Coordinates of C-alpha atoms in Angstrom, one line a residue:
X22 CA 30.1 20.1 25.3
X23 CA 31.9 17.6 23.2
X24 CA 30.9 14.5 21.2
X25 CA 33.3 11.7 20.7
X26 CA 36.2 14.1 21.4
X27 CA 35.0 16.8 19.0
X28 CA 34.3 20.3 20.4
X29 CA 32.2 23.1 19.1
X30 CA 35.4 24.6 17.6
X31 CA 35.6 21.9 14.9
X32 CA 36.1 22.9 11.3
X33 CA 33.3 24.0 9.0
X34 CA 33.8 20.8 7.1
X35 CA 33.2 18.8 10.3
X36 CA 29.9 20.7 10.9
X37 CA 28.9 20.0 7.3
X38 CA 29.5 16.3 7.8
X39 CA 27.3 16.4 10.8
X40 CA 24.5 18.1 8.8
X41 CA 24.6 16.2 5.5
X42 CA 24.3 12.5 4.8
X43 CA 27.3 10.4 5.9
X44 CA 29.0 9.0 2.8
X45 CA 31.3 6.7 4.6
X46 CA 29.5 3.5 3.4
X47 CA 30.0 4.6 -0.2
X48 CA 33.7 5.4 0.4
X49 CA 34.6 2.2 2.3
X50 CA 32.7 -0.5 0.5
X51 CA 32.9 -0.9 -3.3
X52 CA 30.3 -3.5 -3.2
X53 CA 27.8 -1.3 -1.4
X54 CA 28.7 1.6 -3.7
X55 CA 27.9 -0.4 -6.8
X56 CA 24.7 -1.7 -5.3
X57 CA 23.6 1.7 -4.2
X58 CA 24.2 3.2 -7.7
X59 CA 22.5 0.3 -9.4
X60 CA 19.5 0.6 -7.1
X61 CA 19.3 4.3 -7.7
X62 CA 19.1 3.8 -11.5
X63 CA 16.6 1.0 -11.1
X64 CA 14.3 3.1 -8.9
X65 CA 14.2 5.8 -11.5
X66 CA 13.4 3.3 -14.2
X67 CA 10.7 1.6 -12.2
X68 CA 9.2 5.0 -11.5
X69 CA 9.0 5.7 -15.2
X70 CA 7.3 2.4 -15.9
X71 CA 4.8 2.8 -13.0
X72 CA 3.6 6.1 -14.5
X73 CA 3.7 4.8 -18.1
X74 CA 1.4 1.8 -17.1
X75 CA -1.0 4.1 -15.3
X76 CA -1.2 6.4 -18.4
X77 CA -1.6 3.5 -20.8
X78 CA -4.4 2.0 -18.7
X79 CA -6.2 5.3 -18.7
X80 CA -5.6 5.7 -22.5
X81 CA -7.2 2.3 -23.0
X82 CA -10.1 2.6 -20.6
X83 CA -10.7 6.3 -19.9
X84 CA -11.5 5.1 -16.4
X85 CA -9.9 6.3 -13.1
X86 CA -11.3 3.2 -11.5
X87 CA -9.3 1.0 -13.9
X88 CA -6.2 3.0 -13.1
X89 CA -6.9 2.5 -9.4
X90 CA -7.0 -1.3 -10.0
X91 CA -3.3 -1.1 -11.0
X92 CA -2.4 -0.4 -7.3
X93 CA -4.6 -3.3 -6.2
X94 CA -2.9 -5.6 -8.6
X95 CA 0.4 -4.7 -7.0
X96 CA -0.8 -4.7 -3.4
X97 CA -2.2 -8.3 -3.2
X98 CA 1.0 -10.0 -4.5
X99 CA 3.2 -7.8 -2.2
X100 CA 1.2 -8.8 0.9
X101 CA 0.8 -12.4 -0.1
X102 CA 4.4 -13.0 -1.3
X103 CA 6.2 -10.6 1.0
X104 CA 6.4 -13.0 3.9
X105 CA 7.4 -15.9 1.7
X106 CA 10.0 -13.8 -0.1
X107 CA 11.6 -13.2 3.3
X108 CA 11.5 -16.9 4.1
X109 CA 13.2 -17.7 0.8
X110 CA 15.9 -15.0 1.5
X111 CA 16.7 -16.9 4.7
X112 CA 17.1 -20.2 2.9
X113 CA 19.1 -19.6 -0.3
X114 CA 22.0 -17.5 -1.4
X115 CA 20.7 -13.9 -1.3
X116 CA 22.9 -12.8 -4.1
X117 CA 21.4 -15.4 -6.4
X118 CA 17.9 -14.6 -5.3
X119 CA 18.6 -10.9 -6.0
X120 CA 19.9 -11.7 -9.4
X121 CA 17.0 -13.9 -10.4
X122 CA 14.3 -11.6 -9.1
X123 CA 15.9 -8.5 -10.6
X124 CA 16.3 -10.3 -13.9
X125 CA 12.6 -11.1 -13.7
X126 CA 11.8 -7.4 -13.4
X127 CA 14.1 -6.6 -16.3
X128 CA 12.4 -9.2 -18.5
X129 CA 8.9 -7.9 -17.5
X130 CA 9.9 -4.4 -18.5
X131 CA 11.3 -5.7 -21.8
X132 CA 8.0 -7.6 -22.3
X133 CA 6.1 -4.3 -21.9
X134 CA 8.3 -2.7 -24.4
X135 CA 7.9 -5.5 -27.0
X136 CA 4.2 -5.5 -26.6
X137 CA 4.0 -1.7 -27.0
X138 CA 6.2 -1.8 -30.1
X139 CA 4.0 -4.6 -31.5
X140 CA 0.8 -2.7 -30.9
X141 CA -0.5 -5.2 -28.4
X142 CA -2.5 -3.0 -26.1
X143 CA -4.6 -5.0 -23.6
X144 CA -5.5 -3.9 -20.1
X145 CA -5.5 -7.5 -18.7
X146 CA -1.9 -7.8 -20.0
X147 CA -0.8 -4.7 -18.1
X148 CA -2.5 -5.9 -14.9
X149 CA -0.8 -9.2 -15.2
X150 CA 2.6 -7.6 -15.7
X151 CA 2.0 -5.4 -12.6
X152 CA 1.1 -8.4 -10.5
X153 CA 4.2 -10.3 -11.6
X154 CA 6.4 -7.2 -11.0
X155 CA 5.0 -7.2 -7.4
X156 CA 6.0 -10.8 -7.0
X157 CA 9.5 -10.1 -8.1
X158 CA 9.7 -7.1 -5.8
X159 CA 8.5 -9.2 -2.9
X160 CA 11.4 -11.6 -3.6
X161 CA 14.1 -9.1 -4.3
X162 CA 13.5 -6.6 -1.5
X163 CA 14.2 -8.9 1.5
X164 CA 17.2 -10.3 -0.3
X165 CA 18.6 -6.9 -1.1
X166 CA 18.0 -5.5 2.4
X167 CA 19.5 -8.6 4.1
X168 CA 22.7 -8.1 2.0
X169 CA 23.5 -4.7 3.5
X170 CA 24.6 -5.9 7.0
X171 CA 26.9 -8.3 5.3
X172 CA 28.6 -5.5 3.3
X173 CA 29.1 -3.0 6.1
X174 CA 30.0 -2.9 9.8
X175 CA 27.1 -2.3 12.2
X176 CA 28.3 1.2 12.9
X177 CA 27.7 2.2 9.2
X178 CA 24.2 0.7 8.8
X179 CA 22.3 3.9 9.9
X180 CA 24.3 5.9 7.3
X181 CA 23.6 3.2 4.7
X182 CA 19.9 3.3 5.4
X183 CA 19.9 7.1 5.0
X184 CA 21.6 6.8 1.6
X185 CA 19.1 4.1 0.6
X186 CA 16.2 6.4 1.6
X187 CA 17.5 9.1 -0.7
X188 CA 17.7 6.6 -3.6
X189 CA 14.0 5.5 -3.1
X190 CA 12.7 9.0 -2.7
X191 CA 14.7 10.4 -5.6
X192 CA 13.4 7.6 -7.8
X193 CA 9.7 8.2 -6.8
X194 CA 10.2 12.0 -7.5
X195 CA 12.3 11.9 -10.7
X196 CA 11.1 8.6 -12.3
X197 CA 7.4 9.6 -12.8
X198 CA 8.5 13.0 -14.1
X199 CA 10.9 11.5 -16.6
X200 CA 8.3 8.8 -17.5
X201 CA 5.7 11.5 -18.4
X202 CA 8.2 13.3 -20.5
X203 CA 9.4 10.2 -22.3
X204 CA 5.9 8.9 -23.0
X205 CA 4.9 12.3 -24.3
X206 CA 7.9 12.5 -26.7
X207 CA 8.5 8.9 -27.7
X208 CA 5.6 6.7 -26.5
X209 CA 5.2 4.0 -23.9
X210 CA 7.5 1.6 -25.6
X211 CA 10.5 3.9 -25.0
X212 CA 9.8 4.4 -21.3
X213 CA 9.5 0.6 -20.9
X214 CA 12.7 0.0 -22.9
X215 CA 14.7 2.5 -20.8
X216 CA 13.5 0.8 -17.6
X217 CA 14.6 -2.6 -18.9
X218 CA 18.1 -1.3 -19.9
X219 CA 18.4 0.5 -16.5
X220 CA 18.3 -2.8 -14.7
X221 CA 21.8 -3.6 -16.1
X222 CA 23.4 -1.4 -13.5
X223 CA 21.7 -3.3 -10.6
X224 CA 22.3 -6.7 -12.1
X225 CA 26.0 -5.8 -12.6
X226 CA 26.3 -4.7 -9.0
X227 CA 24.8 -7.9 -7.7
X228 CA 26.9 -10.0 -10.1
X229 CA 30.0 -8.6 -8.5
X230 CA 28.9 -9.4 -4.9
X231 CA 30.3 -12.5 -3.1
X232 CA 28.0 -15.4 -2.3
X233 CA 25.7 -14.6 0.6
X234 CA 24.0 -17.7 2.1
X235 CA 22.3 -17.0 5.5
X236 CA 24.6 -17.3 8.5
X237 CA 23.1 -19.7 11.0
X238 CA 23.8 -20.1 14.7
X239 CA 25.6 -23.3 15.7
X240 CA 23.1 -26.2 15.8
X241 CA 20.5 -24.3 13.8
X242 CA 18.4 -26.1 11.2
X243 CA 19.9 -25.5 7.8
X244 CA 16.7 -26.6 6.0
X245 CA 13.8 -24.5 4.8
X246 CA 13.1 -21.3 6.6
X247 CA 9.6 -21.1 8.0
X248 CA 7.4 -18.1 7.8
X249 CA 5.8 -19.1 11.1
X250 CA 9.2 -19.4 12.7
X251 CA 9.9 -15.9 11.7
X252 CA 6.6 -14.7 13.2
X253 CA 7.3 -16.6 16.4
X254 CA 10.7 -15.0 16.6
X255 CA 9.1 -11.6 16.2
X256 CA 6.7 -12.4 18.9
X257 CA 9.5 -12.9 21.4
X258 CA 11.3 -9.6 20.4
X259 CA 9.3 -6.7 21.8
X260 CA 11.7 -4.0 20.5
X261 CA 11.5 -5.3 16.9
X262 CA 7.7 -5.5 17.2
X263 CA 7.5 -1.9 18.3
X264 CA 9.2 -0.8 15.1
X265 CA 6.2 -2.2 13.2
X266 CA 3.6 -0.9 15.7
X267 CA 5.0 2.6 15.6
X268 CA 4.8 2.6 11.8
X269 CA 1.2 1.5 11.9
X270 CA 0.4 4.5 14.1
X271 CA 1.6 6.8 11.3
X272 CA 0.5 5.0 8.2
X273 CA -3.0 3.9 9.3
X274 CA -4.2 6.7 11.6
X275 CA -2.6 9.7 9.9
X276 CA -2.3 9.1 6.2
X277 CA -4.2 11.8 4.3
X278 CA -3.0 10.9 0.8
X279 CA -6.4 9.7 -0.4
X280 CA -7.9 13.1 0.4
X281 CA -5.5 15.2 -1.6
X282 CA -7.6 15.5 -4.7
X283 CA -10.7 16.6 -2.7
X284 CA -8.9 19.1 -0.5
X285 CA -7.0 20.6 -3.4
X286 CA -10.4 21.8 -4.7
X287 CA -12.3 22.3 -1.4
X288 CA -9.6 24.0 0.6
X289 CA -7.4 25.7 -1.9
X290 CA -9.6 26.2 -5.0
X291 CA -7.0 24.4 -7.0
X292 CA -6.9 21.6 -9.6
X293 CA -4.8 18.7 -10.6
X294 CA -1.6 20.8 -10.3
X295 CA -2.5 21.6 -6.7
X296 CA -2.9 17.9 -6.1
X297 CA 0.5 17.3 -7.6
X298 CA 2.0 19.8 -5.2
X299 CA 0.3 18.1 -2.2
X300 CA 1.7 14.7 -3.3
X301 CA 5.2 16.0 -3.9
X302 CA 5.6 17.9 -0.6
X303 CA 5.9 14.8 1.6
X304 CA 8.3 13.3 -0.9
X305 CA 10.4 16.4 -1.0
X306 CA 10.6 16.4 2.8
X307 CA 11.5 12.7 2.8
X308 CA 14.4 13.4 0.4
X309 CA 15.6 16.1 2.7
X310 CA 15.4 13.6 5.6
X311 CA 18.0 11.5 3.8
X312 CA 20.2 14.4 2.6
X313 CA 20.3 16.1 6.0
X314 CA 20.8 13.0 8.0
X315 CA 24.4 13.6 9.3
X316 CA 23.1 14.6 12.7
X317 CA 21.5 11.2 13.2
X318 CA 24.9 9.6 13.8
X319 CA 25.0 11.2 17.2
X320 CA 21.8 9.5 18.3
X321 CA 22.2 6.2 20.1
X322 CA 18.7 5.7 21.6
X323 CA 17.1 4.7 18.3
X324 CA 13.7 3.8 20.0
X325 CA 13.3 7.3 21.3
X326 CA 14.2 8.7 17.9
X327 CA 11.5 6.6 16.3
X328 CA 8.8 7.6 18.8
X329 CA 9.7 11.3 18.5
X330 CA 9.7 11.1 14.7
X331 CA 6.3 9.4 14.5
X332 CA 4.9 11.9 17.0
X333 CA 6.3 14.7 14.8
X334 CA 4.6 13.1 11.8
X335 CA 1.2 13.1 13.6
X336 CA 1.6 16.6 14.8
X337 CA 2.5 18.0 11.4
X338 CA -0.5 16.1 9.8
X339 CA -2.9 17.4 12.5
X340 CA -1.7 21.0 11.9
X341 CA -2.0 20.5 8.2
X342 CA -5.7 19.7 8.7
X343 CA -6.2 23.0 10.4
X344 CA -4.6 25.3 7.8
X345 CA -6.2 26.6 4.7
X346 CA -3.0 28.3 3.4
X347 CA -1.5 26.3 0.6
X348 CA 2.1 27.1 1.2
X349 CA 1.9 26.6 4.9
X350 CA 0.1 23.3 4.2
X351 CA 2.9 22.2 1.8
X352 CA 5.5 23.1 4.5
X353 CA 3.7 21.0 7.1
X354 CA 3.5 18.0 4.7
X355 CA 7.2 18.4 4.0
X356 CA 7.9 18.3 7.8
X357 CA 5.8 15.1 7.9
X358 CA 7.8 13.6 5.1
X359 CA 11.1 14.5 6.8
X360 CA 9.9 12.9 10.0
X361 CA 8.8 9.7 8.2
X362 CA 12.3 9.3 6.8
X363 CA 13.9 9.8 10.2
X364 CA 11.6 7.1 11.6
X365 CA 12.3 4.7 8.7
X366 CA 16.1 5.1 8.9
X367 CA 16.2 4.2 12.6
X368 CA 13.6 1.4 12.3
X369 CA 15.5 -0.2 9.4
X370 CA 18.7 0.0 11.3
X371 CA 17.2 -1.7 14.3
X372 CA 15.9 -4.5 12.2
X373 CA 19.3 -5.0 10.6
X374 CA 21.4 -4.8 13.8
X375 CA 19.2 -6.4 16.4
X376 CA 18.1 -9.5 14.4
X377 CA 20.3 -12.4 13.6
X378 CA 21.3 -12.9 10.0
X379 CA 19.2 -16.0 9.6
X380 CA 16.0 -14.0 10.5
X381 CA 16.7 -10.8 8.5
X382 CA 15.0 -11.9 5.4
X383 CA 11.8 -12.8 7.1
X384 CA 11.7 -9.6 9.1
X385 CA 12.2 -7.7 5.9
X386 CA 9.3 -9.6 4.5
X387 CA 7.1 -8.4 7.4
X388 CA 8.5 -4.9 6.7
X389 CA 7.2 -5.1 3.1
X390 CA 3.8 -6.2 4.2
X391 CA 3.6 -3.3 6.7
X392 CA 4.9 -0.8 4.1
X393 CA 2.5 -2.0 1.4
X394 CA -0.6 -2.6 3.5
X395 CA -0.4 0.2 6.1
X396 CA -0.8 3.2 3.7
X397 CA -3.7 1.4 1.9
X398 CA -5.5 0.8 5.2
X399 CA -4.8 4.5 6.0
X400 CA -6.3 5.6 2.7
X401 CA -9.4 3.6 3.5
X402 CA -9.8 5.0 7.0
X403 CA -9.2 8.6 5.9
X404 CA -11.7 8.3 3.1
X405 CA -14.3 6.7 5.3
X406 CA -14.0 9.3 8.1
X407 CA -13.9 12.2 5.5
X408 CA -17.2 11.0 4.0
X409 CA -18.8 10.9 7.5
X410 CA -17.3 14.0 9.1
X411 CA -15.4 16.0 6.5
X412 CA -11.7 16.0 5.4
X413 CA -10.7 18.4 8.2
X414 CA -11.9 16.1 10.9
X415 CA -10.3 13.1 9.2
X416 CA -6.9 14.7 8.8
X417 CA -6.6 16.6 12.1
X418 CA -8.3 13.8 14.1
X419 CA -6.0 11.2 12.5
X420 CA -2.9 13.2 13.3
X421 CA -4.0 13.6 16.9
X422 CA -4.9 9.9 17.1
X423 CA -1.4 9.1 15.9
X424 CA 0.2 11.2 18.6
X425 CA -2.0 9.7 21.2
X426 CA -1.3 6.1 20.0
X427 CA 2.5 6.6 19.9
X428 CA 2.3 8.2 23.3
X429 CA 0.6 5.0 24.6
X430 CA 3.2 2.9 22.9
X431 CA 6.0 4.9 24.5
X432 CA 4.4 4.3 28.0
X433 CA 4.1 0.6 27.2
X434 CA 7.5 0.0 25.5
X435 CA 10.0 0.9 28.3
X436 CA 12.6 -1.3 26.7
X437 CA 12.0 0.4 23.3
X438 CA 12.6 3.8 24.9
X439 CA 15.9 2.5 26.4
X440 CA 17.0 0.8 23.2
X441 CA 20.7 1.8 22.6
X442 CA 22.2 1.2 19.1
X443 CA 25.6 0.6 20.8
X444 CA 24.2 -2.4 22.7
X445 CA 21.2 -3.6 20.6
X446 CA 18.6 -5.9 22.2
X447 CA 15.8 -7.2 20.0

């Protein structure tokens, strides 16, 4: 068998390139390389701040409920402003929007540091900062994601999305760990200050980018981009709709995160450290999904890859609900995390390639709403079922429901199954 002229007698280096992440986007595009590095630093800094805020809220209130409200303060602005952030990204220069929104995040982190240095410790202030951070993220994410197809050829977008997934997962793994260490040694103010300084890398990268106004088809209205127009466009593009439906199958039906504290005690006789392992396992698998993504370059039927990846997620979650061995459970969660990253890489690539540039911001806004809202709905569903029937039923039943739902979507979405990245049809 051969692939693109290469045979099985290729060099070990060729096999390694097929296994590990494709670094071509970093080698060929200085703009993408700077943006990727700056985003990597920013994710770590934001992870530090997220943990520091949670710790500070708990220090002030001694209430887990108050800490939980931090997530709600972020969720509502993300959902409300996510769609509008995408519409704005389809109206203005995306480079300028990225600079303004990232500068806002840097200023907010600096404000946290100043308040901590001044001894101003108020829970309402922390909640307000978190909400404003979410607004800035809702503005910056569509702009940043819409920039990538303008920096790289279409053939490199899958590799770029794999690299970006590594950045996000690395930040969520390392940032909180560093944040806890820094807070323990030097206090909240130092963690916030480091985060504010870390934004300089991202701001410099965007400063060096060329102007990026949305590209419009001949005769298209150059006025304000409408959120409703974006939703109507999505309504006429079944393959793009399927990318969101497939993610909902995984995140709503088979998302056991809310049950980790309970099962750490009930199933494994553990404590908070066991819960930490359960939380870290999917993230570790997700990181591997980016690092070991070289093989994905040989996959052209992206829709099939998404369907299989989501089915693998559901299968791993269902099996996790049946085991009472901690290490086997962690392995299954890592497999689920790996599958989720594979799905995300191909879904993002489809959104970037199959949509016209003038619609990319609004579709990324929808993506933010799905990513922000789906897991929260999944937490609610898993918790409700667990209270009624037990965590085992909630987890295994949810995993099986995910596999069934994605199977029905596969039967319904014939065009999605046939989707070919070499000839993308939205």
